[in-house]
Coordinates of C-alpha atoms in Angstrom, one line a residue:
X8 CA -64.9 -33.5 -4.1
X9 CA -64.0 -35.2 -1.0
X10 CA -66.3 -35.0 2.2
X11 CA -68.9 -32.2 1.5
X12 CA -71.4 -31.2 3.9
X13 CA -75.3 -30.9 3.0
X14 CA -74.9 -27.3 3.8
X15 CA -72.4 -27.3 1.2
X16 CA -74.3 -29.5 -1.3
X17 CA -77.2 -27.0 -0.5
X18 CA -74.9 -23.5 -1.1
X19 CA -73.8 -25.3 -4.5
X20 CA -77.2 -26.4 -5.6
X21 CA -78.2 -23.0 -5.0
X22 CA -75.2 -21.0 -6.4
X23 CA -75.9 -23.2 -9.7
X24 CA -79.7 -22.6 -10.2
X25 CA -79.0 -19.2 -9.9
X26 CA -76.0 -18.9 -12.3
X27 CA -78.6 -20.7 -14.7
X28 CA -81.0 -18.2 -14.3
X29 CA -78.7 -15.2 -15.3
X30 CA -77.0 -17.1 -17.7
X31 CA -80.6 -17.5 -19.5
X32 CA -81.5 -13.8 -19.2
X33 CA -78.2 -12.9 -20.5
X34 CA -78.9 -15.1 -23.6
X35 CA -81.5 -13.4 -24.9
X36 CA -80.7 -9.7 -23.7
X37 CA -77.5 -10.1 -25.9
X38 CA -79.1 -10.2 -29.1
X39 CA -82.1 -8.3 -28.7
X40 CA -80.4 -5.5 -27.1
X41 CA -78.9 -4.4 -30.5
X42 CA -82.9 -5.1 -31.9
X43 CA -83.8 -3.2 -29.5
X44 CA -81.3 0.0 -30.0
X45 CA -82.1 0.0 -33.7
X46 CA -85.8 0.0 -32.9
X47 CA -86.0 2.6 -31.0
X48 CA -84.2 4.6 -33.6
X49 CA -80.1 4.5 -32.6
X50 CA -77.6 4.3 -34.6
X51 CA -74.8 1.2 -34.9
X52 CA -72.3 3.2 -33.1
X53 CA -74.5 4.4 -30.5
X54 CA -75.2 0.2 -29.9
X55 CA -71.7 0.1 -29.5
X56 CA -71.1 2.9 -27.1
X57 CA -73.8 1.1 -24.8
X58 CA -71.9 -2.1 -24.7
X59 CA -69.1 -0.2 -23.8
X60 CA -70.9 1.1 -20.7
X61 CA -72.4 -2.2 -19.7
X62 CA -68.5 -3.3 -19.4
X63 CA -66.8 0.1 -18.2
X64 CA -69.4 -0.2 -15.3
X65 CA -69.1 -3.9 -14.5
X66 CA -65.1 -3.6 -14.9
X67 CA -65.4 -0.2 -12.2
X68 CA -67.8 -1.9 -9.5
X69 CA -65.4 -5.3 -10.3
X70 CA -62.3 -3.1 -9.1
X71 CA -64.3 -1.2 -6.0
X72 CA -65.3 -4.8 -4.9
X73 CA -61.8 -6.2 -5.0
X74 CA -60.2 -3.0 -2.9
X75 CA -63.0 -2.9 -0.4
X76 CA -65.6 -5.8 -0.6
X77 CA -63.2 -7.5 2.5
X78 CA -64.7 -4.6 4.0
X79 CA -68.8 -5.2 3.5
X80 CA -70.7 -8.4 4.8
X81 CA -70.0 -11.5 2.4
X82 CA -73.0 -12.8 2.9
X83 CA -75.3 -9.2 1.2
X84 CA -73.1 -9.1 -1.6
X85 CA -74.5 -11.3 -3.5
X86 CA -77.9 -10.3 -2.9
X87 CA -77.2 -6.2 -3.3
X88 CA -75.7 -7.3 -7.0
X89 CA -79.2 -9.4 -7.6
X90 CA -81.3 -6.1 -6.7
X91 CA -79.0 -4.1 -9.2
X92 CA -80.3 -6.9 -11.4
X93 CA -83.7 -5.8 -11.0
X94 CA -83.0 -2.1 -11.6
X95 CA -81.3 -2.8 -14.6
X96 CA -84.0 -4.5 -16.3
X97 CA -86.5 -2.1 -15.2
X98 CA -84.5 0.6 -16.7
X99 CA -83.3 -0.7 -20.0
X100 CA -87.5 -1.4 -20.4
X101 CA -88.5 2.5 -18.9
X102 CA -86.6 4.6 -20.9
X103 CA -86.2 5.3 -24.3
X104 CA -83.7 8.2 -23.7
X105 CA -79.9 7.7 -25.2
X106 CA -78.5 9.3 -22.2
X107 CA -80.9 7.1 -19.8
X108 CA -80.0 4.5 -21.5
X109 CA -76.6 4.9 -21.5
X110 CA -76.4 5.7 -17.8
X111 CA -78.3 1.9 -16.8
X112 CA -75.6 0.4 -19.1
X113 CA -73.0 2.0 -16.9
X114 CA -74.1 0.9 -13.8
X115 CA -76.2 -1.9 -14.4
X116 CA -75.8 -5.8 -14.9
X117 CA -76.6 -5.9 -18.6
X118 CA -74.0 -8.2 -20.5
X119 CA -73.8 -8.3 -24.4
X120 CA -71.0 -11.1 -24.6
X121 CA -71.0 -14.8 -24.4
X122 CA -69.2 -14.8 -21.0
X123 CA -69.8 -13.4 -17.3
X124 CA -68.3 -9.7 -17.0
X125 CA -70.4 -8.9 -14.3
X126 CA -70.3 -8.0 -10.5
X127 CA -71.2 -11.4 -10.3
X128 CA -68.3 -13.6 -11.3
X129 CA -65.6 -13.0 -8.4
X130 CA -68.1 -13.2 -6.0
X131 CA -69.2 -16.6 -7.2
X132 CA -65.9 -17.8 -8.1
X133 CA -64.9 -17.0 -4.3
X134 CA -68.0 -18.7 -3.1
X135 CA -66.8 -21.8 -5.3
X136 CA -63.6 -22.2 -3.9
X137 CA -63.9 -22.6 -0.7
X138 CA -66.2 -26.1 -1.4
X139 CA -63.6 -28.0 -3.1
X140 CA -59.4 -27.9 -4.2
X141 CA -57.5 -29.8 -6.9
X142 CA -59.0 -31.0 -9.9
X143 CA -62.4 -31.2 -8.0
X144 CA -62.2 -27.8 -8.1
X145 CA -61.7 -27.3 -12.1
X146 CA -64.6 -29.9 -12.1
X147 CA -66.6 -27.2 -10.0
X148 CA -66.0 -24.8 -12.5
X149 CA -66.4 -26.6 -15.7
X150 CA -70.0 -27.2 -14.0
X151 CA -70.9 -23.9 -13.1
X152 CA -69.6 -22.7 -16.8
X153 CA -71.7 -25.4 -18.3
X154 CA -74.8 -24.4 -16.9
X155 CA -74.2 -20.9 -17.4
X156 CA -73.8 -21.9 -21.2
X157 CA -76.5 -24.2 -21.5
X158 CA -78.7 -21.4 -20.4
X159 CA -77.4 -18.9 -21.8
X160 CA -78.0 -20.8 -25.3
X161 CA -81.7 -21.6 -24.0
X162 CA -81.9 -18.4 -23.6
X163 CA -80.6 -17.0 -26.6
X164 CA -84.1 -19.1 -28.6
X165 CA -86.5 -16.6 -26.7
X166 CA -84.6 -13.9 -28.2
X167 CA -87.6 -15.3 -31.2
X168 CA -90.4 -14.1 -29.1
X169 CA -90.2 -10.5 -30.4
X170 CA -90.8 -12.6 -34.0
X171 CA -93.5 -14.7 -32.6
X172 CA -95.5 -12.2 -31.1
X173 CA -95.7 -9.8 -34.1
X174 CA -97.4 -12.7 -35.9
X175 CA -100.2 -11.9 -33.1
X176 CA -100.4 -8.4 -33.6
X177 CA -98.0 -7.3 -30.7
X178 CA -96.3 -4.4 -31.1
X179 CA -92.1 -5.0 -31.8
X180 CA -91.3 -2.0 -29.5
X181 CA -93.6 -3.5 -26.8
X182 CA -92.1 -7.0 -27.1
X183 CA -88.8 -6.2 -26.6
X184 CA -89.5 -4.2 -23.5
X185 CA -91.5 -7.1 -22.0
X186 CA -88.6 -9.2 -22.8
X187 CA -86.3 -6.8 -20.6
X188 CA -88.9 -6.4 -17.8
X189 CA -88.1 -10.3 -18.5
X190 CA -85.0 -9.4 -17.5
X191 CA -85.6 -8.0 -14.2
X192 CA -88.1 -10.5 -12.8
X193 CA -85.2 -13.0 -13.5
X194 CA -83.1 -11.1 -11.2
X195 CA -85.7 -10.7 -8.1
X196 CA -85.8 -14.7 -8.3
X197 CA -81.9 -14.9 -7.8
X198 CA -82.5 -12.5 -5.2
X199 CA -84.3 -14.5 -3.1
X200 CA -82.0 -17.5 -3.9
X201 CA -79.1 -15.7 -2.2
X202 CA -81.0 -14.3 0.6
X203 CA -82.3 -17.3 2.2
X204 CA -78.6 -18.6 0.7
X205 CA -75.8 -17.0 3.1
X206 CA -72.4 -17.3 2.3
X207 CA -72.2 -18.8 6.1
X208 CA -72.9 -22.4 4.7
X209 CA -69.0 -22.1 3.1
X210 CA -66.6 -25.4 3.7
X211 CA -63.9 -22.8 5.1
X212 CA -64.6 -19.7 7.2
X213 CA -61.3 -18.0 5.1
X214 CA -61.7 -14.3 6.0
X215 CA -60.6 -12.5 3.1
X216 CA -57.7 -10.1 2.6
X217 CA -56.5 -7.3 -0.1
X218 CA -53.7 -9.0 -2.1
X219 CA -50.5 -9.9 -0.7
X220 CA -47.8 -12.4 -1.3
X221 CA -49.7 -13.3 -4.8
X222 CA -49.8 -9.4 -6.2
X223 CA -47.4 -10.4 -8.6
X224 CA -48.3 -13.0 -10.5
X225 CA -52.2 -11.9 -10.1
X226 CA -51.0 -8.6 -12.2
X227 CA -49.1 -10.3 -14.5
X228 CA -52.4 -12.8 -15.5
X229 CA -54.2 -9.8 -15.4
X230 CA -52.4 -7.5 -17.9
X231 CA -52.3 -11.0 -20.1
X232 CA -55.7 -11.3 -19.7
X233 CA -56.8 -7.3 -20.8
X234 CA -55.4 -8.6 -24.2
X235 CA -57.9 -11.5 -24.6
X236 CA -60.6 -9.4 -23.2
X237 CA -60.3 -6.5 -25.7
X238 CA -60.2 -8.3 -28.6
X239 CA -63.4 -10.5 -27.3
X240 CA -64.7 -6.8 -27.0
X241 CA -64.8 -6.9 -30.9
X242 CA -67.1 -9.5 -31.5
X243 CA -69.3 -9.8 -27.9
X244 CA -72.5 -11.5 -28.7
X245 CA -74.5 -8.6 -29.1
X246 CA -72.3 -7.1 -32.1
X247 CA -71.9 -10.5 -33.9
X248 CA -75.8 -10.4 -33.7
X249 CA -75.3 -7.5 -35.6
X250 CA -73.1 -8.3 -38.0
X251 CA -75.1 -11.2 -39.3
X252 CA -78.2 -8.8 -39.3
X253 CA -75.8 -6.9 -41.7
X254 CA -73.4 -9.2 -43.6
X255 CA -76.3 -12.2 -44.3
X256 CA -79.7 -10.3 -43.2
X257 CA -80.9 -13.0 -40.6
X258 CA -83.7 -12.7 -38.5
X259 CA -83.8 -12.6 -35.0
X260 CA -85.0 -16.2 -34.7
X261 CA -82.3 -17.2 -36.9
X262 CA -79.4 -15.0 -34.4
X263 CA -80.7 -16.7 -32.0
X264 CA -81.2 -20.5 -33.2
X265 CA -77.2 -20.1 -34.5
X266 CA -76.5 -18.3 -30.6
X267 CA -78.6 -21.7 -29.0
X268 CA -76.7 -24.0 -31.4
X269 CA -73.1 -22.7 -30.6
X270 CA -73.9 -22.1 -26.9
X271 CA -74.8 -26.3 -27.1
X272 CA -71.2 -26.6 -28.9
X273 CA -69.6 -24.5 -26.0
X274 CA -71.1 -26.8 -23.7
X275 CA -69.9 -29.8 -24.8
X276 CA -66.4 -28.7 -24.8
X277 CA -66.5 -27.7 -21.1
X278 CA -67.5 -30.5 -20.5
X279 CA -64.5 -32.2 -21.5
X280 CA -62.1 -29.1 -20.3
X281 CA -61.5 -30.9 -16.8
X282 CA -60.6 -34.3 -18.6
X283 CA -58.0 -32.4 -20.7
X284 CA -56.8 -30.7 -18.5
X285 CA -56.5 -33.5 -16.2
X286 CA -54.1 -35.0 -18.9
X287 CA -52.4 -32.0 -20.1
X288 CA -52.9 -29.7 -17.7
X289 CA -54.9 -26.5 -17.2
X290 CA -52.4 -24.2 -19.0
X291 CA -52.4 -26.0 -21.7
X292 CA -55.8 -26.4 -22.5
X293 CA -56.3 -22.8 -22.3
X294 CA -54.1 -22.1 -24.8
X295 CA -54.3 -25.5 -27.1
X296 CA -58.1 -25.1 -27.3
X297 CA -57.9 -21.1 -27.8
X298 CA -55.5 -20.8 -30.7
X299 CA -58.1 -22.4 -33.2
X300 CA -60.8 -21.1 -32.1
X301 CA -59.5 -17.4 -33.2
X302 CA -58.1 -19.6 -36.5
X303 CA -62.0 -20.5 -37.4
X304 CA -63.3 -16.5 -36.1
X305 CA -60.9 -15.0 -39.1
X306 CA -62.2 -17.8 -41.6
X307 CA -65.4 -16.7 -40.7
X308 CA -64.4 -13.0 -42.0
X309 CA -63.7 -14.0 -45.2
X310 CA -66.8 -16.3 -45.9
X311 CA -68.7 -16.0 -48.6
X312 CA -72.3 -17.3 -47.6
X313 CA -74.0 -17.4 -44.6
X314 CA -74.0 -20.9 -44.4
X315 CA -69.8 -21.1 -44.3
X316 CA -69.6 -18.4 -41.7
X317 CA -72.1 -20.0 -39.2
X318 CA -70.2 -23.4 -39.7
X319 CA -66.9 -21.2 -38.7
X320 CA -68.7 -20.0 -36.0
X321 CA -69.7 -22.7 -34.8
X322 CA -66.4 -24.6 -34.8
X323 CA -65.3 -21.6 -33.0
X324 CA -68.0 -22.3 -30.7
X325 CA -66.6 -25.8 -30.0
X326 CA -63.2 -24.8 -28.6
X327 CA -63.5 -21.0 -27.7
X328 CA -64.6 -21.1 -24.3
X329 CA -62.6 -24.7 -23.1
X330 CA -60.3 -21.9 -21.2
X331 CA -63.2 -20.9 -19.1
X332 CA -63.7 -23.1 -16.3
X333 CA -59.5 -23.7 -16.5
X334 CA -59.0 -20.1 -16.5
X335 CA -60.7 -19.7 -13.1
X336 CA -59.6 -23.0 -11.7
X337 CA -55.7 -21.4 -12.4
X338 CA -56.1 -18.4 -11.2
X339 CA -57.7 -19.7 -7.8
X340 CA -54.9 -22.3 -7.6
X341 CA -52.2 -20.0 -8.4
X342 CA -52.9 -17.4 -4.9
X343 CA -53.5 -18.3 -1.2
X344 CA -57.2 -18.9 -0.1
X345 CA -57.3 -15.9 1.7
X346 CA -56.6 -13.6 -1.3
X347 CA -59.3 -15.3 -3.7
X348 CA -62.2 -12.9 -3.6
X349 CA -59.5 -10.2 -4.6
X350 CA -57.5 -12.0 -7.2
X351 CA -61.0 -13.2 -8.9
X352 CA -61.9 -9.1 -8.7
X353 CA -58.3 -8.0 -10.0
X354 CA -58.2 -10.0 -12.7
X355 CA -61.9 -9.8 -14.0
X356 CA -61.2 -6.2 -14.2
X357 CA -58.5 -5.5 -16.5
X358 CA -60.5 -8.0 -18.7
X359 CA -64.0 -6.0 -18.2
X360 CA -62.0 -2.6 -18.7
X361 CA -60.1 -4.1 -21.7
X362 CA -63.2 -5.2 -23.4
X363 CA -65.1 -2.5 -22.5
X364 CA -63.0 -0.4 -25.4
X365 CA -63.6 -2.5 -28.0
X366 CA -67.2 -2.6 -28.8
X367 CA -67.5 1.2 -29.4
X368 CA -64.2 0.4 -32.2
X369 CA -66.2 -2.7 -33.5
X370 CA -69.4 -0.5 -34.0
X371 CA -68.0 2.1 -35.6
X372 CA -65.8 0.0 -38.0
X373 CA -69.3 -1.7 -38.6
X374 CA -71.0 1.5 -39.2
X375 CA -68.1 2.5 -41.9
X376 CA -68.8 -0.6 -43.8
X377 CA -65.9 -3.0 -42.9
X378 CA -68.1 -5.7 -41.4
X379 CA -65.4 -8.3 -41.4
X380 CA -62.4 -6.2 -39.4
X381 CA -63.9 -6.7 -36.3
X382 CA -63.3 -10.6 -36.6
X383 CA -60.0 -10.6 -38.2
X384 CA -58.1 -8.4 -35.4
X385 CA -60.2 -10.0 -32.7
X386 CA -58.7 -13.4 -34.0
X387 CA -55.1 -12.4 -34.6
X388 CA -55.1 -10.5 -31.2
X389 CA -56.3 -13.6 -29.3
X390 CA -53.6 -15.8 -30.8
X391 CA -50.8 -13.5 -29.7
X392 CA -52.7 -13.6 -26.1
X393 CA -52.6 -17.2 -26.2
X394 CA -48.7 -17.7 -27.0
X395 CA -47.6 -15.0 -25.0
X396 CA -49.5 -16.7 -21.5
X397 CA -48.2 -20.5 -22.7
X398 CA -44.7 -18.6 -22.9
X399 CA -45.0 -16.5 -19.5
X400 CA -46.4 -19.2 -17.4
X401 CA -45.3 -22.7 -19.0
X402 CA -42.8 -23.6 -16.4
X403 CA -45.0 -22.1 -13.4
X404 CA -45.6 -24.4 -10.3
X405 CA -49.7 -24.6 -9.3
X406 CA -50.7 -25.3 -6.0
X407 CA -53.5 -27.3 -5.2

């Protein structure tokens, strides 16, 4: 990572704990939120219509930040999205309303897939690279991907409490709310982290600027992108939890011991994503990891038993999310310093707006009785994706 500062060591440290922290709420909240839906008397499509919100909104405040956040101090970004955090726990807990409901969704942090679609990500992944360049960088990333999916699969085991407490005579309404009030209190503790954490403590003081010279190929990664994100919008965590409630009839603590299990397998791969793509470079691995992945999601579709789908699944798990950290480590290499808080914004939100259409199609298609659809085109969709970027970008030039 070369020479690195304390101040540095102390912004990273920092940055990390609190991607951990969100990482972990966001396990759980994606498969109880359907629970929680049904529960309180919704339909499958109306889960699906909130999921779209939850990305519409993130993909809208994503775009806002990358026209104008050169315009707002760096170092209360952060910090405002942690608050909006807190508000969105509160409210998913506080009403019971579908509008209500609908309406926090929108404009809150909730996220019901495996990844990070929130407000969140570019401003992190900006934060990130100004510490370190090269591969260090993609090792950066790798780390901060690995915790968040670590956590997020520790996370995903509490989604058993609801379970666990109704063997006690709690009420299954009044768990899940706690579990969302949860929610918030996670978000007031990474509040303070980035409060007493100012973005000051940065390597490089890069003030940054709307897109420039790297417009182009930023658009073209981000209308490849949209494609991988809407068909991820078929299966985001929080509908897969439903299909196995539907296809197989698991319980919550088994959703979320397969979520833990595959969120382990995820982990390990990103582990190993900066050592492949050290040898083979980072488009490569996105796409030579990817392309399997999607192979094992469509087996999935057609398996018979429970037991064959989650052993899809979880293959799945080991390679689907080796793009991550290479995806952000390209995309930072491939523009100027300068123009990293917007490229990270610009192209998180084709893929937030892309994905926000596809839950809402996957919980209706659910609803109708065609449980496996959702998986097959999700699977087919993402292959195209992956040949199509190898094609576009295979003889492209990366800086450091």
């Amino acid at each position: 990572m070369g020479v690195v500062s304390n101040q540095q060591e102390n912004l990273m440290k920092h940055l990390l704990i609190a991607r951990g922290l969100r990482a972990c709420a966001d396990g759980y909240a994606a498969v109880l939120l359907p629970a929680y839906l049904l529960t309180l008397g919704f339909g499958r499509w109306e889960v699906g219509l909130i999921s779209t919100a939850t990305l519409l909104g993130s993909a809208l405040m994503t775009l806002a930040l990358g026209a104008w956040g050169h315009m707002l101090p760096r170092d209360r970004l952060l910090p405002a999205a942690a608050l909006l955090m807190v508000g969105t726990g509160l409210g998913i807990a506080g009403f019971s309303g579908w509008w209500p409901l609908l309406l926090v969704g929108f404009i809150g942090t909730l996220n019901p897939g495996a990844g990070d679609v929130s407000i969140f990500l570019p401003l992190e992944h900006a934060r990130i690279a100004t510490v370190v360049e090269g591969e260090a960088r993609t090792r950066l990333f790798a780390r901060y991907s690995l915790i968040g999916t670590l956590c997020a699969a520790l996370g995903a085991l509490a989604a058993a409490a609801p379970d666990v407490l109704a063997n006690i005579g709690v009420a299954r309404l009044d768990s899940l709310r706690g579990m969302f009030l949860l929610y918030g209190l996670a978000g007031f503790t990474v509040w303070l982290i980035y409060w007493y954490q100012p973005v000051s403590a940065d390597r490089k003081d890069i003030q940054s600027t709307p897109l420039g010279p790297s417009r182009g190929i930023v658009v073209r990664l981000a209308l490849l992108f949209a494609v991988d994100a809407f068909a991820g919008g078929l299966v985001v965590n929080s509908l897969l939890a439903l299909w196995l409630l539907d296809r197989f009839g698991l319980s919550l603590a088994a959703t979320g011991a397969f979520f833990f299990w595959s969120g382990l397998l995820t982990a390990m791969s990103q582990l190993l994503a900066p050592w492949v793509a050290k040898k083979i470079g980072l488009l490569n691995t996105m796409v030579f990891t990817h392309i399997p992945a999607n192979l094992f999601l469509i087996l999935a579709a057609f398996a018979p038993a429970w037991s064959w789908a989650l052993t899809f699944l979880l293959l799945r798990g080991l390679l689907s999310q080796m793009d991550v950290p290479t995806r952000s480590a390209y995309v930072m290499a491939v523009v100027t310093p300068a123009e990293r808080t917007a490229a990270a914004s610009f192209t998180a939100v084709p893929r937030s707006l892309a994905s926000a259409t596809g839950p809402a199609l996957s919980g209706v298609l659910l609803g109708l009785g065609w449980l496996g659809l959702p998986l097959i085109v999700c699977g087919l969709m993402k292959i195209i994706y992956d040949l199509a970027l190898w094609r576009s970008f295979r003889r492209y030039k990366i800086n450091s």
